[in-house]
Coordinates of C-alpha atoms in Angstrom, one line a residue:
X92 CA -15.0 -1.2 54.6
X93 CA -16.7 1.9 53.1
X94 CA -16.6 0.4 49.5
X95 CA -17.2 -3.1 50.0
X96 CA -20.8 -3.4 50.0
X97 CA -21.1 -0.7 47.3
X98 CA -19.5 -3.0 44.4
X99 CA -21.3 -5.4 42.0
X100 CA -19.3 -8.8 43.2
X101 CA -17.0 -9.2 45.8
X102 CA -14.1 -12.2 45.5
X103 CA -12.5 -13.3 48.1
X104 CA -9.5 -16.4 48.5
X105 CA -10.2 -17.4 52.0
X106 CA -12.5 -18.7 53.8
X107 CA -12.0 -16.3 56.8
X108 CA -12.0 -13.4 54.5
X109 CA -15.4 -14.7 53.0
X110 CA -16.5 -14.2 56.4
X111 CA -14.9 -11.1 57.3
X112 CA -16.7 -9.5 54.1
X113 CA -20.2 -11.1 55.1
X114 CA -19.7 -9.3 58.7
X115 CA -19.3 -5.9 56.9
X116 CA -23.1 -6.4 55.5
X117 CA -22.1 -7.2 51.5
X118 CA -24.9 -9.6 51.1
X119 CA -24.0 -13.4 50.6
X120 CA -25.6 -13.1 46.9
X121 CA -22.7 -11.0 45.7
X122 CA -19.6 -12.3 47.7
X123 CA -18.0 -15.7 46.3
X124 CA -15.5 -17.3 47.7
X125 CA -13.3 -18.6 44.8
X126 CA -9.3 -19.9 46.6
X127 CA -6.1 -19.1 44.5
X128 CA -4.7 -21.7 42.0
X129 CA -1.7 -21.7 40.1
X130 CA -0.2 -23.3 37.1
X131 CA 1.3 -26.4 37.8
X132 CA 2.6 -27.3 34.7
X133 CA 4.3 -24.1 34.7
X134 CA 5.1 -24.4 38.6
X135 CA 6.8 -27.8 38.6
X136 CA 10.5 -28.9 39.6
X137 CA 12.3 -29.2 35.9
X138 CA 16.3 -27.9 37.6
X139 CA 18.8 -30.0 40.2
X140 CA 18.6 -28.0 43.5
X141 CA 22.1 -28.2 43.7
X142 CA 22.8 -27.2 40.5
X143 CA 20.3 -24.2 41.1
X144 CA 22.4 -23.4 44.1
X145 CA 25.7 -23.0 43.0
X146 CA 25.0 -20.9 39.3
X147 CA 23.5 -18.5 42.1
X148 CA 26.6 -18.7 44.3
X149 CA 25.6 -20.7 47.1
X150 CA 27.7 -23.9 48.3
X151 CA 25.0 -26.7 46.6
X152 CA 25.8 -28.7 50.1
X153 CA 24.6 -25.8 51.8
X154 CA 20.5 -25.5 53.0
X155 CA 18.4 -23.0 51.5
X156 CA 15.9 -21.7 53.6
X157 CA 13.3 -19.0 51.7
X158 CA 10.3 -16.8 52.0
X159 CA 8.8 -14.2 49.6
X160 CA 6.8 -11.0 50.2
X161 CA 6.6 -7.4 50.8
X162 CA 8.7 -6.2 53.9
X163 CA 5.9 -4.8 55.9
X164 CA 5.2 -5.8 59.7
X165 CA 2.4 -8.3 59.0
X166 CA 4.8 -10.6 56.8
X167 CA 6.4 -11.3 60.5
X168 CA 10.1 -11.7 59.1
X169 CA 11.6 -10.3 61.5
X170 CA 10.3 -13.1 63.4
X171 CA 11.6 -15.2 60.8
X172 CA 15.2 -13.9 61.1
X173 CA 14.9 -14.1 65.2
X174 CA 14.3 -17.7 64.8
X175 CA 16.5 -18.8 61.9
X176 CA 19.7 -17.0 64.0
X177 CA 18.5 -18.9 67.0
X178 CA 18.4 -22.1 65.9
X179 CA 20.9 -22.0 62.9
X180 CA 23.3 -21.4 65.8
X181 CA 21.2 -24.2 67.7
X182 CA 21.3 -27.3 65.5
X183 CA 24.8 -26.2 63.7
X184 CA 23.6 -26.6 60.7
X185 CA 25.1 -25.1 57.5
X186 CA 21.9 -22.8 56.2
X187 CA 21.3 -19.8 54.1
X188 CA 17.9 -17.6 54.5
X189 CA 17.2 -15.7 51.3
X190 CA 14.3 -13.6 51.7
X191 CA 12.7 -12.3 48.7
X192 CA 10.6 -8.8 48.4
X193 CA 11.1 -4.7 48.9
X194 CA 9.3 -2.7 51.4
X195 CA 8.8 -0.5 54.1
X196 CA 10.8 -2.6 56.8
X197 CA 13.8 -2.8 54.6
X198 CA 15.7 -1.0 56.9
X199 CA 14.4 -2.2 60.2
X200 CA 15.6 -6.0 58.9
X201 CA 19.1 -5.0 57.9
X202 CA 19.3 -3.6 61.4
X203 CA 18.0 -6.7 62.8
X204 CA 20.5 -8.8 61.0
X205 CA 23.5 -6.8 61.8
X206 CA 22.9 -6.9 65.6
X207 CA 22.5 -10.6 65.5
X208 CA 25.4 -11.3 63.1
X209 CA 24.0 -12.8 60.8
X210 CA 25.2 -11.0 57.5
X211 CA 26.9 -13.7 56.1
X212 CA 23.5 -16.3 56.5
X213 CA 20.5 -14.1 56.0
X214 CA 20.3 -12.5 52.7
X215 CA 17.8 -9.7 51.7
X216 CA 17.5 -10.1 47.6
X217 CA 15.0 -7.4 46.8
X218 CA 12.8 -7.7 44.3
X219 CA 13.2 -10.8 42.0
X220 CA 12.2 -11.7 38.8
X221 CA 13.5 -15.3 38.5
X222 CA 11.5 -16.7 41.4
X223 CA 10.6 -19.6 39.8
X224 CA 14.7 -20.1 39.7
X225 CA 14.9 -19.4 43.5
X226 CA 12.3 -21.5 44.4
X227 CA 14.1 -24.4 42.7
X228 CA 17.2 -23.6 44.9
X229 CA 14.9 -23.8 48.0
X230 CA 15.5 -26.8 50.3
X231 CA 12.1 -25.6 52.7
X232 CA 9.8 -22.6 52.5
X233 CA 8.7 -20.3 55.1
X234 CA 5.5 -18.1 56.0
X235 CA 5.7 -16.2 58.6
X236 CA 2.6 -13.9 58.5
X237 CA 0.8 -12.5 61.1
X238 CA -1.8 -11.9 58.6
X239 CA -2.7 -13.3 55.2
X240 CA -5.4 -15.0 53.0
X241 CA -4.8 -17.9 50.7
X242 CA -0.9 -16.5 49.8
X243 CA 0.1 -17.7 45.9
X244 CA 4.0 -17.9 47.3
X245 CA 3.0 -20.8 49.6
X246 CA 1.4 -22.9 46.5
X247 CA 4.0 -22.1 44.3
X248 CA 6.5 -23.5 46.5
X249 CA 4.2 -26.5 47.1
X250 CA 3.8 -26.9 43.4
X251 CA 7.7 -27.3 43.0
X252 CA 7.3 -30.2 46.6
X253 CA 9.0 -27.6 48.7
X254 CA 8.8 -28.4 52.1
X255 CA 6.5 -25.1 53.7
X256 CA 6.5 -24.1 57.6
X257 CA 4.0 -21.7 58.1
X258 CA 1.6 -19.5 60.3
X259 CA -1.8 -20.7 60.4
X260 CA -2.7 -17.4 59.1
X261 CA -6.3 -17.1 57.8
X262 CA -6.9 -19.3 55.1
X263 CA -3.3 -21.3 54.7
X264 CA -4.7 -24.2 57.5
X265 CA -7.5 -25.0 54.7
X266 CA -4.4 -25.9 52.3
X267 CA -1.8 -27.3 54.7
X268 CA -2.4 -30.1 57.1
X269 CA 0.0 -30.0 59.7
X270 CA 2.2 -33.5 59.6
X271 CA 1.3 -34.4 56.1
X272 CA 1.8 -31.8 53.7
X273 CA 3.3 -28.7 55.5
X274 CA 4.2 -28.0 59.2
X275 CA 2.2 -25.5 61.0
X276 CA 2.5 -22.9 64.1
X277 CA 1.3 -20.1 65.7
X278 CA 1.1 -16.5 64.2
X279 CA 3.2 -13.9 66.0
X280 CA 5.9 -15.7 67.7
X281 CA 9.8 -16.2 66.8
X282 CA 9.4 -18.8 69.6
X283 CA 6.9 -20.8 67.7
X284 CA 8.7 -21.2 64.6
X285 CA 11.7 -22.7 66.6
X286 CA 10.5 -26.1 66.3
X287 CA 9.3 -26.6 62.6
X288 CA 13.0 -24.9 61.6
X289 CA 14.9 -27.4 63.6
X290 CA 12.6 -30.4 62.2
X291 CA 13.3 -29.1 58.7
X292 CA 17.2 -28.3 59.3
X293 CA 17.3 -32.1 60.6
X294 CA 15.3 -34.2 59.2
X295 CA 15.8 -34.7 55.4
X296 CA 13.1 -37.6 55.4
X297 CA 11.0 -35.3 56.4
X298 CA 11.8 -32.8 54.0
X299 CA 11.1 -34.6 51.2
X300 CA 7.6 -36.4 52.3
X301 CA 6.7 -33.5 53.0
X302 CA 7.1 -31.7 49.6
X303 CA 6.0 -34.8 47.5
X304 CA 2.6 -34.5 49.4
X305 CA 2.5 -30.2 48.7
X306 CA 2.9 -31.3 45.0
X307 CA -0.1 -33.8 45.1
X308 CA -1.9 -31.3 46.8
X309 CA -1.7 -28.1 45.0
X310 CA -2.1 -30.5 41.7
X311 CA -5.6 -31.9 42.8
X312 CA -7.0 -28.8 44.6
X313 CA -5.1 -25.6 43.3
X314 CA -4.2 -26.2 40.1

């Protein structure tokens, strides 16, 4: 806030950030709003899921659910875990969550796991250089921010038609329409992600439209 207006340009990825950094005075000549795009030849699905699955240890008949970032409060995983347990245990279904990232809250969400006994389902993997390989084992993304801009995890797992439930956290409702190309919710709630889970869990129809549509997406207006 003290630095902001005294740079020479100011970039910003989303929309509500744009406005954010407008409210702290930098004037509108020198703040651009310019979204985050990816490569998509380099982010695009080349491995079987299944096959993916299995080098990595994981039952290829089993769901992957996944989510990548830095363990810190406003990444909302604990939420994330909270609802996975709950309706893991609800709907039956066989499921994994691997969770990708180092951080502060390390602790707090091996804690969180051991008291709802979920060791064997919820899987913490640190930090991660063959996320391209992780994403392929995915069978649906989560975001479960309580705060974010325009996050490059949540396009890179669009560009490889991953199915993505997420927070409409700042700017990821001006890339995901809820219904066509991404599920939506509410920030700050395990409650709130109860639903999209159990769709995804459920529904492999959906699944699939779902990620084809993320692909054409990011391809026409992230790439």
């Amino acid at each position: 806030r003290i630095c902001l207006r005294r740079y020479e340009h100011v970039v910003c990825v989303s929309q509500d950030i744009h406005a954010d950094v407008l409210s702290l005075g930098v004037p509108e000549a020198k703040c651009t709003y310019i979204p985050n795009g990816i490569d998509t030849d380099e982010y695009q699905r080349t491995q079987d899921r299944g096959a993916v699955k299995e080098r990595m240890g994981t039952d290829p008949a089993r769901m992957v659910f996944g989510a990548v970032g830095r363990l810190s409060d406003e990444k909302g995983f604990h939420l994330l875990i909270e609802s996975f347990a709950r309706c893991q245990a609800r709907v039956g279904t066989d499921a994994e969550l691997w969770i990708v990232g180092e951080g502060a809250e390390k602790a707090r969400l091996e804690k969180l796991i051991t008291e709802l006994g979920v060791a064997n389902k919820v899987k913490l993997l640190g930090f991660r250089k063959d996320t391209l390989d992780i994403y392929h084992a995915m069978d649906a993304f989560v975001l479960s921010s309580i705060r974010e801009g325009l996050p490059n995890v949540v396009l890179e797992a669009m560009a490889l038609n991953v199915p993505v439930l997420s927070t409409r956290a700042a700017g990821v409702p001006n890339v995901i329409t809820d219904g066509h190309n991404g599920l939506l919710t509410q920030c700050g709630s395990s409650a709130a992600l109860d639903d999209g889970l159990e769709q995804l869990m459920t529904d492999e129809g959906l699944r699939k439209r779902l990620g084809d549509a993320a692909r054409q997406s990011v391809v026409s207006s992230h790439s």
